[in-house]
Amino acid sequence: MKTLSPLQVERLQYQPKLPKALQAGIKSLDLVEGSATQSVRDQEEIKALFPNCYGGPTVTFNASEEEVISEKRNIGVILSGGQAPGGHNVIAGLYDAIKQANPENKLYGFLGGPSGIIEGQYVEFTDEFINEYRNTGGFDIIGSGRTKLETEEQFMASWENCKKLGINGIVIIGGDDSNTNACMLAEFFAAKNAGIQVIGCPKTIDGDLKNEQIEISFGFDTACKTYSELVGNIQRDANSAKKYWHFIKLMGRSATHVGLEVALQTQPNITMISEEIEAKQMSLKSIVDYMSDVVARRAANGKNFGIALIPEGLIEFVPEMKAMIANLNDTMAEIEAKLNAAKNDEEKFVIIEAALEPANAEVFKSLPVLIKSQLLMDRDPHGNVQVSKIETEKLLIAMIEERLAEMKKEGKFVGKFGAQAHFFGYEGRCAFPSNFDADYCYSLGYNAYALMQFGLTGYLSSVRNLTAPATEWIAGGIPLTMMMNMEKRHGKMKPVIQKALVDLNGPVFKKLQDNREDWAINDCYVFPGAIQYFGPSSVCDITTQTLKLETEAKLARV
Ligand code: FBP
């Protein structure tokens, strides 16, 4: 017998809100086609790679008086990549739509991520099963994984397993890489006339899967609110004890949307933004100089405490580190056998330093042993360095300590520097979804089935107008090819969904920039507290500052 917390019991009763067009029911919909689309770049190459899925129109739904005729269907769903709050609600929304369309329809969940469809590992959802997971965080309903679905053999095996279950639609809930794979699978099925549609849902706490039609990926809202609560609590502690600098690394592998949003919600003393570091070509030394300068200026005011937010992916944006990591990735692949034969990390360092280009070898050598070891860890299946395992916050603390010691000798630092390192990532990925994410995810799942009902494939479920109340949200879809371009992966040019990085000319970054100096020196901390699920909608349903500022800027442009 499972023990449920009082909040869990309450949340199971929560009925997520749907956009008005979807409220009339899955059978009462009208599809409105927008204009044809094209990929963000490299149109000819993407079109050649996706002849069946390329260039379809954007679509939106309206409620309709006429009933949609719904054939019996079996659908499979896959959770892919890192956890994000609300994934269970995507499945719940999908399930409810499927059953409303025809109670004989079936929803299968493939277990453990994309490998589930390849290996034929699945469960069939029932009311009882689904009901236990409504409005809960996590992906434990069927588990997730990072297997990259890309080879002909994998597609063939997936097809075989779909045939066995009579599946004619697959929903892939994932980030940019997983949705790229969703599009490849859609293209494969379309080319084979397999009669299996594929729809993606935009997931990732990192917030880097977005564009004009996809205002935000799900999970970002809850994750940022969770981290902001924790950062706020630490700010109170720092402001009470007045003896520590807290260096907080925040998840967000490639983009700093999480760091930026948390900064706007909490107003810490230092916020590093990876995209800015890259644009200004800031070296590790200049980052350390900037941070040490803030520490010293606060110390001069008698404040030997503060809060610094560090993006998870920072290390990959520092020019000399970026060049070194790229060289390291290639080198490690080339000398894999030699590295496997090495007895310990010390031996590996020697082999690597000899194999790297001289300038990169110097950068590698200059790093503390801990960081060097972390850089040698396995890459993820998409070829990314696992930045969550690199303790950048500790690297910066060590370097700032050294810099402050020098400054002390020069009479430029009169104070104490005691630092604490934190990493907030996993804490936010499986939190109870906020009302926003509970509603958004349920709508995305429900809407994914609506797209299938109209025969679409290779589309991403899109729900827009998200700063308005949920009933005013706009439901529809966009072709996945619309978000694609060609990028180099594992040494080869591949079609991928373009990551949305922080726009340094945008309103969100501008807000940070305008306040940075004030927040650095004065204590302007905001303490957001815990996510609220019950009470006035102005507190419970409100979403992120990022969305608010971006929407205001969009409206001002119109
Ligand atoms: P997704 O892009 O798959 O959503 O995952 C993002 C993320 O949460 C990153 O912020 C983080 O770097 C990574 O997952 C950690 O992955 P893992 O769960 O494999 O440690």
Coordinates of N, CA and C and ligand atoms in Angstrom, one line a residue, residues 80-83 146 175-176 203-206 208 251-253 312 386-389 426 429 499, ligand 1:
S80 N 11.1 10.9 -23.1 CA 12.5 10.8 -23.5 C 13.3 11.9 -22.9
G81 N 14.5 11.6 -22.4 CA 15.5 12.6 -21.9 C 15.2 12.8 -20.4
G82 N 15.7 14.0 -20.0 CA 15.7 14.4 -18.5 C 14.2 14.6 -18.1
Q83 N 14.0 14.3 -16.8 CA 12.7 14.5 -16.2 C 12.3 16.0 -16.2
R146 N 17.7 8.0 -22.5 CA 18.3 8.9 -23.4 C 18.8 8.2 -24.7
G175 N 12.8 16.7 -25.5 CA 13.5 18.0 -25.8 C 13.9 18.1 -27.2
D176 N 14.9 19.0 -27.5 CA 15.2 19.2 -28.9 C 15.7 17.9 -29.6
K203 N 9.2 19.3 -24.2 CA 9.6 19.1 -22.8 C 11.1 19.5 -22.5
T204 N 11.4 20.2 -21.5 CA 12.7 20.3 -20.9 C 12.7 21.5 -20.0
I205 N 13.2 21.2 -18.8 CA 13.3 22.3 -17.8 C 14.2 23.4 -18.3
D206 N 15.1 23.0 -19.2 CA 16.1 24.0 -19.6 C 15.5 25.2 -20.4
D208 N 15.0 25.6 -23.5 CA 15.7 26.0 -24.8 C 15.0 25.4 -26.0
M251 N 20.8 24.1 -13.1 CA 20.7 23.3 -14.4 C 20.3 24.2 -15.5
G252 N 20.6 23.6 -16.7 CA 20.4 24.3 -18.0 C 21.7 24.1 -18.7
R253 N 21.7 23.0 -19.5 CA 23.0 22.5 -20.1 C 23.5 23.5 -21.1
E312 N 24.9 25.9 -15.5 CA 25.4 24.6 -15.6 C 26.4 24.5 -16.7
Q386 N 28.7 15.8 -20.1 CA 27.7 15.8 -19.1 C 28.0 16.9 -18.1
V387 N 27.6 18.1 -18.4 CA 28.0 19.3 -17.6 C 27.5 19.3 -16.2
S388 N 26.4 18.5 -16.0 CA 25.8 18.4 -14.6 C 26.9 17.8 -13.7
K389 N 27.8 17.0 -14.3 CA 28.8 16.3 -13.4 C 30.1 17.2 -13.2
Y426 N 18.5 18.4 -10.0 CA 17.6 17.3 -9.8 C 16.4 17.7 -8.9
R429 N 13.5 18.9 -11.0 CA 13.0 18.3 -12.2 C 11.8 17.4 -12.0
K499 N 18.6 24.9 -30.9 CA 18.3 25.3 -29.5 C 18.1 26.8 -29.4
Ligands
FBP1 P1 16.7 17.3 -21.3 O1 17.3 18.3 -22.2 O2 16.6 15.9 -21.8 O3 15.3 17.8 -20.8 O4 17.6 17.3 -20.0 C1 18.1 18.5 -19.5 C2 18.8 18.3 -18.2 O5 17.9 18.5 -17.1 C3 20.0 19.3 -18.1 O6 19.6 20.5 -17.5 C4 21.0 18.5 -17.5 O7 22.3 18.9 -17.9 C5 20.8 17.1 -17.9 O8 19.4 17.0 -18.1 C6 21.2 16.1 -16.9 O9 21.0 14.8 -17.4 P2 21.0 13.5 -16.5 O10 19.6 13.3 -16.0 O11 21.3 12.5 -17.6 O12 22.0 13.6 -15.4

